[in-house]
Coordinates of C-alpha atoms in Angstrom, one line a residue:
Chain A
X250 CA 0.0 0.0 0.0
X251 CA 1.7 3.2 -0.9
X252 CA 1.9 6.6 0.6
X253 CA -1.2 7.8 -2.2
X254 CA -4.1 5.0 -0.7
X255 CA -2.8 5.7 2.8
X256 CA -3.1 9.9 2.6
X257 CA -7.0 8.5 1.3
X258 CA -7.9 6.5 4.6
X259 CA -6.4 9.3 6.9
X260 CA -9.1 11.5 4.4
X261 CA -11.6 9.1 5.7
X262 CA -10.7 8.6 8.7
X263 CA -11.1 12.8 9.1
X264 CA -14.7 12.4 8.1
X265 CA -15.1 9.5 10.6
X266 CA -14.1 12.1 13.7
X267 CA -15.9 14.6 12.4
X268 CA -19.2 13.0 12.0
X269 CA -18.5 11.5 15.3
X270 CA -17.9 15.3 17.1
X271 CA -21.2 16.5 15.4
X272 CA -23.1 13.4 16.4
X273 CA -22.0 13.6 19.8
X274 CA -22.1 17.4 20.3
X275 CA -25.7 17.2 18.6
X276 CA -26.9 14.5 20.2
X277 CA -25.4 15.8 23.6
X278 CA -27.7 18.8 23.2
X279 CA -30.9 17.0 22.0
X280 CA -29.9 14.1 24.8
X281 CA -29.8 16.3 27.7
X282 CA -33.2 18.0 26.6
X283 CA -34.4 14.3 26.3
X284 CA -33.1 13.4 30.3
X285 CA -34.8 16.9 31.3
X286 CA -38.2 15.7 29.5
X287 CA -38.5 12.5 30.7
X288 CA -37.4 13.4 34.4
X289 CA -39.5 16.2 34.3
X290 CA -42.7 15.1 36.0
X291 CA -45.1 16.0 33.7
X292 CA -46.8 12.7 32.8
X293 CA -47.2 13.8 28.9
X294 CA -43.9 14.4 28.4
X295 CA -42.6 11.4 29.7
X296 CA -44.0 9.3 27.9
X297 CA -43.1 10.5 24.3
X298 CA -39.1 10.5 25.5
X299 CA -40.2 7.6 26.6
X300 CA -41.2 6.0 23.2
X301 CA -39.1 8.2 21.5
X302 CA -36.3 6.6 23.0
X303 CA -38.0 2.8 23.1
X304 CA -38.2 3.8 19.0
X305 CA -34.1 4.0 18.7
X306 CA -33.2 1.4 21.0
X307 CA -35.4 -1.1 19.7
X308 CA -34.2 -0.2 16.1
X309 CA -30.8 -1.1 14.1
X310 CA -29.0 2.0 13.8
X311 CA -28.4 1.3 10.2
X312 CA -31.6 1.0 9.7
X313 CA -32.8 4.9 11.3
X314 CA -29.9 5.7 8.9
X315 CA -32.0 4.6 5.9
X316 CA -34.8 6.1 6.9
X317 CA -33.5 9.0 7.6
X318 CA -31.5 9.1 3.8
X319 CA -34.2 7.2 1.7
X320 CA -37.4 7.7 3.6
X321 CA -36.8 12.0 3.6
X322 CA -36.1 11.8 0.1
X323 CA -39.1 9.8 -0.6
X324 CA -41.0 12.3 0.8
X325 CA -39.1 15.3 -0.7
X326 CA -36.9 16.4 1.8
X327 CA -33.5 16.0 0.0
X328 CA -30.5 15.7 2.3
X329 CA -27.1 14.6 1.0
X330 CA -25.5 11.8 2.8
X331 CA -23.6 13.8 5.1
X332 CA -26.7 15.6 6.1
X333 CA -28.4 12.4 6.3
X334 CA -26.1 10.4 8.3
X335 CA -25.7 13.4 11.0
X336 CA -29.1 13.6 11.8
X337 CA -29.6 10.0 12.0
X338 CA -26.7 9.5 14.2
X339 CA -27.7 12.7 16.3
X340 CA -31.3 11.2 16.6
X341 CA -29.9 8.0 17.5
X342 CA -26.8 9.4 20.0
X343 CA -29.7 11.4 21.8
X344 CA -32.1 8.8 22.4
X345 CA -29.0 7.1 24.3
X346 CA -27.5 9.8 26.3
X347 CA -30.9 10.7 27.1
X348 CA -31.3 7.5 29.0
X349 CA -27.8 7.7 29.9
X350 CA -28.9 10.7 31.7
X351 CA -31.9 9.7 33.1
X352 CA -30.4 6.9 34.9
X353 CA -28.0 9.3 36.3
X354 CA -30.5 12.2 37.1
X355 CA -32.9 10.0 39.0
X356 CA -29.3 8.5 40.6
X357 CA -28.7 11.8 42.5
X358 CA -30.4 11.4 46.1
X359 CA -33.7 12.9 46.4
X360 CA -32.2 15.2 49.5
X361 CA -30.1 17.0 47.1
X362 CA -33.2 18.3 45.7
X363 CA -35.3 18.9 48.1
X364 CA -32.2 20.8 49.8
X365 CA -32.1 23.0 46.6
X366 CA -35.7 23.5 47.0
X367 CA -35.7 24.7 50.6
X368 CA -33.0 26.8 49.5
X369 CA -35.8 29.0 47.3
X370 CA -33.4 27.6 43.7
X371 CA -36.0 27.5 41.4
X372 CA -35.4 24.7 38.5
X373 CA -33.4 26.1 35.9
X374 CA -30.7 26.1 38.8
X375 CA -31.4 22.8 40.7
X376 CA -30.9 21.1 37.4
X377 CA -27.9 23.5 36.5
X378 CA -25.8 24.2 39.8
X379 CA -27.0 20.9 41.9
X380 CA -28.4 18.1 40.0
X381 CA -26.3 17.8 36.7
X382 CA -23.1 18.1 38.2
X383 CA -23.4 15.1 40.0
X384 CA -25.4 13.4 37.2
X385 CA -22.5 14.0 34.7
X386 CA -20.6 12.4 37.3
X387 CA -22.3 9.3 38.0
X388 CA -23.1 8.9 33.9
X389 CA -19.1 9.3 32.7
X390 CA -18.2 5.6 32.5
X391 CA -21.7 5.2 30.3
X392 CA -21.3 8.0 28.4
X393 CA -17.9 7.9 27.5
X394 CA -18.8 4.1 26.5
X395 CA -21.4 5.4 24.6
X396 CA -19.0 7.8 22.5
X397 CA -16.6 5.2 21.9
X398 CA -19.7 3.1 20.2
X399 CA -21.0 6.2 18.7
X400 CA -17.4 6.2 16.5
X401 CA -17.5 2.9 15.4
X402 CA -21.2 3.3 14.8
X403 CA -20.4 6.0 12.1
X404 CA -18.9 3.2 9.8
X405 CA -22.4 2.5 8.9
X406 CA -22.6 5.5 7.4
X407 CA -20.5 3.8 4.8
X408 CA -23.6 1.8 3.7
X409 CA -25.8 5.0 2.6
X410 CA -22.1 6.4 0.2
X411 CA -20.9 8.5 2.8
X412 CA -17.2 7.8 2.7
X413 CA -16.2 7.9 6.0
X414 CA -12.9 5.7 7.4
X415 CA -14.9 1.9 6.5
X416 CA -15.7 2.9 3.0
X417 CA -12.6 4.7 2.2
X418 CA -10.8 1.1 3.1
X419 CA -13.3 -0.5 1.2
X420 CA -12.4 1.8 -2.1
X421 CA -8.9 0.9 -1.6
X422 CA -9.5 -2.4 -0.8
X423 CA -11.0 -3.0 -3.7
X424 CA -8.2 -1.4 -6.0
X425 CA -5.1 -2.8 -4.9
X426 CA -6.5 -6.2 -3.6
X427 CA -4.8 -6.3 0.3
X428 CA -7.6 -6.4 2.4
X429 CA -6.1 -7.9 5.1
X430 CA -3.5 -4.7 4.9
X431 CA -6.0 -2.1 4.4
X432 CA -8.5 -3.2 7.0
X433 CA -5.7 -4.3 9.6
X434 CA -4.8 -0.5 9.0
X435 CA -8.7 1.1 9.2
X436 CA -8.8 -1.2 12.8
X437 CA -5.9 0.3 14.0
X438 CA -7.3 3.7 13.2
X439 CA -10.2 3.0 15.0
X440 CA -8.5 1.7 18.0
X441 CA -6.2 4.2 18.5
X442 CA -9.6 6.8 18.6
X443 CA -11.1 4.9 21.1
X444 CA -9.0 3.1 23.5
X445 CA -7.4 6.5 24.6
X446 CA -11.1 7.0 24.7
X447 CA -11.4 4.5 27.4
X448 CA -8.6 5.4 29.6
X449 CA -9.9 8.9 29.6
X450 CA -13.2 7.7 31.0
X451 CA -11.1 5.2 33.6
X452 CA -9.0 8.6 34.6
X453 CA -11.8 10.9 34.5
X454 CA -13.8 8.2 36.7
X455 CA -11.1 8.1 39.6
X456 CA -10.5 11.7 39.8
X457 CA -14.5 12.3 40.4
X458 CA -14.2 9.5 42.9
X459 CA -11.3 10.7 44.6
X460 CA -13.2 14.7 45.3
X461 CA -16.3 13.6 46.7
X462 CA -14.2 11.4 49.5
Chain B
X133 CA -49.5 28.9 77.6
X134 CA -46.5 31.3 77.3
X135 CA -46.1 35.0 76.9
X136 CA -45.0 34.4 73.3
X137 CA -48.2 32.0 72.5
X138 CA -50.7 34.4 74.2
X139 CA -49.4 37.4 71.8
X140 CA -49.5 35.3 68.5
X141 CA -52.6 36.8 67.3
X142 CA -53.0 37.1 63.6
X143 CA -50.7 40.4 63.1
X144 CA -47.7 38.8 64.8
X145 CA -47.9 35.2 64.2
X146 CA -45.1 34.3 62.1
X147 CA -47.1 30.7 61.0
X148 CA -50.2 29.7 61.0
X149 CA -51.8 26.4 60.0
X150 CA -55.5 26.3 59.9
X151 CA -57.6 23.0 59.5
X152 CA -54.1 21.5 57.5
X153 CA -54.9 18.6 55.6
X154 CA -52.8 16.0 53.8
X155 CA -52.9 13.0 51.9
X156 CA -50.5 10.3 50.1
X157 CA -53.5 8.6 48.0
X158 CA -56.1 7.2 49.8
X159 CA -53.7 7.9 53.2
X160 CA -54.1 10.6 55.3
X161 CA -51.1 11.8 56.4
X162 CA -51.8 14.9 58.1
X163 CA -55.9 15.4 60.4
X164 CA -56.8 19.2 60.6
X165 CA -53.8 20.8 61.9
X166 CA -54.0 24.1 63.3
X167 CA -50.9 25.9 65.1
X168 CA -50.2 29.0 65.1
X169 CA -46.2 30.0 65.8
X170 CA -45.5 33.9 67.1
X171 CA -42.3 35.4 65.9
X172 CA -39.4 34.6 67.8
X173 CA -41.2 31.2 69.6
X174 CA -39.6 27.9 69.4
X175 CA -41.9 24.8 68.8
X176 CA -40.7 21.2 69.5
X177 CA -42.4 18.7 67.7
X178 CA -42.6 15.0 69.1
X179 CA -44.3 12.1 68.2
X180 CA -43.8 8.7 67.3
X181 CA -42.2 7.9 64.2
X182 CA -44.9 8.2 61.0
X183 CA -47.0 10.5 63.4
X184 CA -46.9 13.0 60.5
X185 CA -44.3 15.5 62.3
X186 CA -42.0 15.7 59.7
X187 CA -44.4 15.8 56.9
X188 CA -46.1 18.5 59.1
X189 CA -42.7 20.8 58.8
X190 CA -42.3 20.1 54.9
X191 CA -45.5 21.8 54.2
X192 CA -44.6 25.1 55.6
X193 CA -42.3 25.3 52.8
X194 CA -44.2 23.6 50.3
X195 CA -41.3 20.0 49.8
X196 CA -44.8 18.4 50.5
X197 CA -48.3 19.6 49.2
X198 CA -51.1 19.9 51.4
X199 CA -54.8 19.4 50.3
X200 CA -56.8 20.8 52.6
X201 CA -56.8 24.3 55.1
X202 CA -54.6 27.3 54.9
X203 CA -50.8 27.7 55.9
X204 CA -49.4 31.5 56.3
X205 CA -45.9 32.3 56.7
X206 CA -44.9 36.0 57.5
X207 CA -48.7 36.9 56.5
X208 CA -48.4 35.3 53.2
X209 CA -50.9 32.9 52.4
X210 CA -48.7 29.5 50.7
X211 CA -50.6 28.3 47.9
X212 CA -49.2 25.8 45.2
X213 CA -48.0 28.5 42.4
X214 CA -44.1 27.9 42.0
X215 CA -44.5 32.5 42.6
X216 CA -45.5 32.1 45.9
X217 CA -44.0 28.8 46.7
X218 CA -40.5 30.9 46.0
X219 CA -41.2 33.9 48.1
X220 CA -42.6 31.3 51.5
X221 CA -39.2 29.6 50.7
X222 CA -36.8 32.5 50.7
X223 CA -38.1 33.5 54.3
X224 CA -38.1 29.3 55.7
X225 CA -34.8 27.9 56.2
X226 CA -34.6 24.1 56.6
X227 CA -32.2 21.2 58.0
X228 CA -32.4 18.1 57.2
X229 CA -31.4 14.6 58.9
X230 CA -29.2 14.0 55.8
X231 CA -27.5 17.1 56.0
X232 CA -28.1 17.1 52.5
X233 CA -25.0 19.4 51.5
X234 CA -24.4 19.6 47.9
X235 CA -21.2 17.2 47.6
X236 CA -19.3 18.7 44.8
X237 CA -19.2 22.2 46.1
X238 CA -16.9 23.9 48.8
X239 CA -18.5 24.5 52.6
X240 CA -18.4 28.1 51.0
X241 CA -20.1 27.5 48.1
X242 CA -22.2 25.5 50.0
X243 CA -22.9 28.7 51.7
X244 CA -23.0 30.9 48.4
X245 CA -25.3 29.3 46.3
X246 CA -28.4 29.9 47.3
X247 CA -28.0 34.0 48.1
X248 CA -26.4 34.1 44.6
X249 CA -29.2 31.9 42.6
X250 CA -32.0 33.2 44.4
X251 CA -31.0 36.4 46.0
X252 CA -29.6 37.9 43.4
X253 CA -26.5 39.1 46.2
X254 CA -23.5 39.7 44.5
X255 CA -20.4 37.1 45.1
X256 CA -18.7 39.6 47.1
X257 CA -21.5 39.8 49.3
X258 CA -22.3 36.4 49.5
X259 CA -18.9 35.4 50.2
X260 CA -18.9 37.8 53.4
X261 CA -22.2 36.6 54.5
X262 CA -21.2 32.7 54.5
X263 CA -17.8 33.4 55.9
X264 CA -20.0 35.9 58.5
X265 CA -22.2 32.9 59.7
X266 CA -19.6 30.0 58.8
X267 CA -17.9 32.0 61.6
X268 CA -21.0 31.9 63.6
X269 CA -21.2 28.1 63.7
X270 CA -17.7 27.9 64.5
X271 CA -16.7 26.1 61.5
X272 CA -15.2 28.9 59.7
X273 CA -11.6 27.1 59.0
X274 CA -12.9 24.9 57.0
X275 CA -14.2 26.9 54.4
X276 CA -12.5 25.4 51.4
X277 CA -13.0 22.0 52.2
X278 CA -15.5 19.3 50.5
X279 CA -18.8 18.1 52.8
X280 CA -17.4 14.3 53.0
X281 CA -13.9 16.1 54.3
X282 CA -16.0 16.7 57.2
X283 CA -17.4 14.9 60.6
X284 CA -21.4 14.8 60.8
X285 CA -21.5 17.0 63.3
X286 CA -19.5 19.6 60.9
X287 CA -21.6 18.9 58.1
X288 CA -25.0 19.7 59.9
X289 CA -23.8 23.3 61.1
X290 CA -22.4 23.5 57.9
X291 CA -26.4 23.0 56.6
X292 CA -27.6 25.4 59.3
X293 CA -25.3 27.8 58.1
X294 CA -26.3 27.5 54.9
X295 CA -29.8 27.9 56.0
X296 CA -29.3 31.1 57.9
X297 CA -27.2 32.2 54.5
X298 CA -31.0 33.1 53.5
X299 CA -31.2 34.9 56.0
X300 CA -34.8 33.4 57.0
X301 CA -37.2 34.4 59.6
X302 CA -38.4 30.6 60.3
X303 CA -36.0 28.3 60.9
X304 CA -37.3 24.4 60.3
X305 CA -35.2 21.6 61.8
X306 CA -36.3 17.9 60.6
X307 CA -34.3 15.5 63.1
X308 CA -31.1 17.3 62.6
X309 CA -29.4 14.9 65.1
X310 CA -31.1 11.7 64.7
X311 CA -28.4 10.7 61.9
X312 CA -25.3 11.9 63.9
X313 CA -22.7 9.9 66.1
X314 CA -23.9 10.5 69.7
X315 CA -20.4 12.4 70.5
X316 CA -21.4 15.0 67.6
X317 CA -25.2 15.6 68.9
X318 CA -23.7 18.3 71.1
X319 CA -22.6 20.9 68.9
X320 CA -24.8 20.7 66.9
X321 CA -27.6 21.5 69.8
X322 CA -25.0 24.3 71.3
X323 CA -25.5 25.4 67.5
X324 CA -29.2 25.7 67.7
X325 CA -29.6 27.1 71.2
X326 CA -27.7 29.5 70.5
X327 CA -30.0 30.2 67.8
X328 CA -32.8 30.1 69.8
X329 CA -31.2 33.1 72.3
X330 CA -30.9 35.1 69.0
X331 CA -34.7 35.3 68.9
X332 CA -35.6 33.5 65.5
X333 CA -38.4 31.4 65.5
X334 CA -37.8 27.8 65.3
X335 CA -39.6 24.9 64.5
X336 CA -38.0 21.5 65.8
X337 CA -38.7 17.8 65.0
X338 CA -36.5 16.4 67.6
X339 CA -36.3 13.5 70.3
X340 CA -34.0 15.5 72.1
X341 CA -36.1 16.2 75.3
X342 CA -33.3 17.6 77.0
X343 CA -33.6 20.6 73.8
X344 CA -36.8 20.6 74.2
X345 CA -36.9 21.6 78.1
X346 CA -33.8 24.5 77.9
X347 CA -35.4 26.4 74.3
X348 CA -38.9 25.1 74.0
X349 CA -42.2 27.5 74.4
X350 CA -44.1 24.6 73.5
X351 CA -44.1 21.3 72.8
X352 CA -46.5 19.8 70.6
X353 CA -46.9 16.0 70.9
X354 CA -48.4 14.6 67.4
X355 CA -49.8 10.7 66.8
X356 CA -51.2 9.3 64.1
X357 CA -51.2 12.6 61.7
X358 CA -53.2 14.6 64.3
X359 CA -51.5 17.2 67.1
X360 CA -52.9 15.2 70.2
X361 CA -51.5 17.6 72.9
X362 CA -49.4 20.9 73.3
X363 CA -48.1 22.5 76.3
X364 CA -45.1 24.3 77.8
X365 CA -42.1 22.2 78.0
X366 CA -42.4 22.1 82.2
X367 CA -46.2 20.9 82.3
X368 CA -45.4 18.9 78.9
X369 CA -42.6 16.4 80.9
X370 CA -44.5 16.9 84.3
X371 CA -48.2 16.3 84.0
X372 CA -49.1 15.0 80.5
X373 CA -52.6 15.1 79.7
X374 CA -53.0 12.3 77.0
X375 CA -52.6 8.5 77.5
X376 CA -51.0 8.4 74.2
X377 CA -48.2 11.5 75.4
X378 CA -47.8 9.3 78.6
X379 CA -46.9 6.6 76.7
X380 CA -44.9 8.2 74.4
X381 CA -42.7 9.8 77.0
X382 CA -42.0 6.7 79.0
X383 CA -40.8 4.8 76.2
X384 CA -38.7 8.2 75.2
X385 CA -37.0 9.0 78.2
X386 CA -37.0 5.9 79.9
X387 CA -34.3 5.0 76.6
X388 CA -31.7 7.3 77.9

């Protein structure tokens, strides 16, 4: 494989992080307002997070990606593929942090709020000043678990012609015949996004342990 | 009845609870409470355990909702609007059994959050206050340290200091020893008498009967979501009236 086909992966691989940083930043955003609606207490709410996250967890993610790329178009909303896969993976990464979050909101001891309350802090800063920060504590293993999975989740985005990382080794792949070379490469690309990923998550995780001794 | 009691008419009482009503479902938590608390007085509230006291004390700032009857603090009527839940809540400080201080903040921002959030007091100002009443509890050199750094005992004046950061006319305690180590019960009762002798009006859910005798204008003795008796704290310990107070009393204080 020479230096030509390699610059093309690391061309991929670019599109790879930055569909994963838009997916996660996105879904991030749409998650969190997600974890606020179906914590929030009002019964009507709650239950279409609730379904709207059943909906993407019971679902492939490739498939909400072909919905999202064929099933718009079909109906005349015309996205190109990096449109397309963005907002599916931002759909799907904020159906997961919402419940991420949820887990970690309801996590928090009740006493906290009530304190809060007591204290006159109306919602916007319970959630804000006492609530979250503990949440995002409590939810860092899970979430940082879920980003890893979100960026080899974006090689499916391959699938619908976006070339990402996967399909860039595919198109090389397929022209100088070393898949084992190629892909061994594209794995280790992925790995070394991740795993540092991981032992972010394992830092970050002891540190937050270590203040609230 | 005291002096304080006598004077709480309408104009001066600092609480009043009228015909108070409360249910969890089909449960009735709380029977037609009336009290009525005069500025300055301090109210111990007894009772065996799911007698209702500490729901009682959550509704006068609203962590519970009441059905039924009418609950004043400083002459405003508390109704179930999140406006006029804020305002009763500004004025009603609270300690909890858990402590319940906010774990990834300072003591001092313990201290600050509230008078910045819902005050509107400037961080300078804030900061002066909590160090003010940090100093007041006697905790003041630990100011930059973590709530788990801290002993129980610490923590709860830490939460009553946080309280009076408010700057509150009604001071509500919910067991506020019952979770601590009995060597650390002390300060934190020194804490709260000297409280009392500052003059605000207090509110106590303790066992402590030993409190209750040195600060008390009353104690009120509660059973089964109903206030079954209420007296000063000398003809309270000497010459209950109720079966149900005697009973209560020998099981009490015959335990220490």
């Amino acid at each position: 494989m020479g230096r030509d086909e390699f610059v093309f992966l690391l061309i991929g691989l670019k599109w790879t992080v930055a569909l994963s940083v838009v997916a996660f930043i996105c879904g991030c955003i749409a998650g969190l307002i997600v974890a606020l609606a179906r914590t929030s207490g009002i019964t009507l709410l709650e239950r279409i997070t609730a379904g709207y996250i059943a909906v993407f967890q019971g679902t492939p993610l490739l498939m909400q990606l072909f919905v999202v790329y064929y099933g718009l178009a079909l109906i005349g909303i015309r996205m190109d593929a990096w449109a397309a896969v963005s907002v599916g993976l931002t759909l799907h990464a904020s159906a997961y942090l919402g419940e991420i979050w949820r887990g970690s909101i309801e996590a928090v001891p009740k006493g906290q709020t009530e304190a809060a309350k007591a204290l006159a802090l109306r919602y916007f800063s319970r959630m804000k000043d006492v609530v979250l920060p503990q949440a995002i504590r409590i939810s860092l293993p899970a979430t940082i678990g879920f980003l890893v999975q979100l960026i080899k989740g974006t090689s499916l985005a391959s699938i619908v012609g976006f070339t990402e990382l996967t399909r860039a080794g595919n198109i090389i792949s397929n022209q100088i015949f070393q898949p084992i070379t190629v892909f061994g490469i594209v794995g280790i690309l992925y790995f070394l996004m991740c795993c540092p990923l991981t032992i972010y998550g394992a830092h970050l995780e002891r540190k937050f342990a270590a203040s609230t001794r | 009845m005291t002096q304080a009691a006598i004077q709480a008419d309408a104009s001066d009482a600092m609480i009043t609870m009228t015909g108070v009503g409360k249910w969890y479902g089909a449960f009735q938590a709380l029977h037609n409470v009336d009290i009525t608390v005069a500025q300055g007085e301090k109210i111990v509230l007894c009772g065996p355990s799911g007698s209702g006291k500490s729901t009682l004390i959550r509704c006068i700032n609203h962590l519970e909702a009441y059905q039924e009857g009418e609950i004043r603090v400083g002459g405003m009527l508390l109704g179930h609007q999140s406006k006029t839940i804020d305002a009763v809540r500004r004025e009603v400080g609270m300690v909890f059994q858990q402590f319940n201080l906010f774990p990834h903040l300072t003591v001092l921002q313990n201290c600050m959050l509230a008078p910045v959030k819902a005050l509107g007091l400037g961080k300078a100002d804030a900061e002066e206050r909590a160090r003010q009443l940090l100093e007041r509890v006697k905790i003041s050199e630990q100011a930059e340290k973590y709530p788990a750094q801290l002993s129980g005992g610490q923590q709860q004046r830490v939460a009553i200091a946080r309280a009076l950061c408010m700057r509150p006319k009604v001071m509500l305690f919910d067991e506020p020893t019952s979770a601590l180590d009995p060597e650390m019960v002390k300060e934190v009762l020194d804490t709260m008498i000297a409280l009392a002798e500052e003059g605000m009006t207090m509110i106590c859910v303790t066992h402590e009967m030993g409190f209750a005798r040195q600060v008390a204008d009353r104690v009120i003795f509660m059973a089964s979501g109903a206030i079954v008796e209420e007296a000063p704290p000398a003809e309270f310990f000497s010459n209950p009236q109720h079966e149900r107070t005697r009973k209560f009393l020998g099981e009490i204080l015959g335990r220490h």
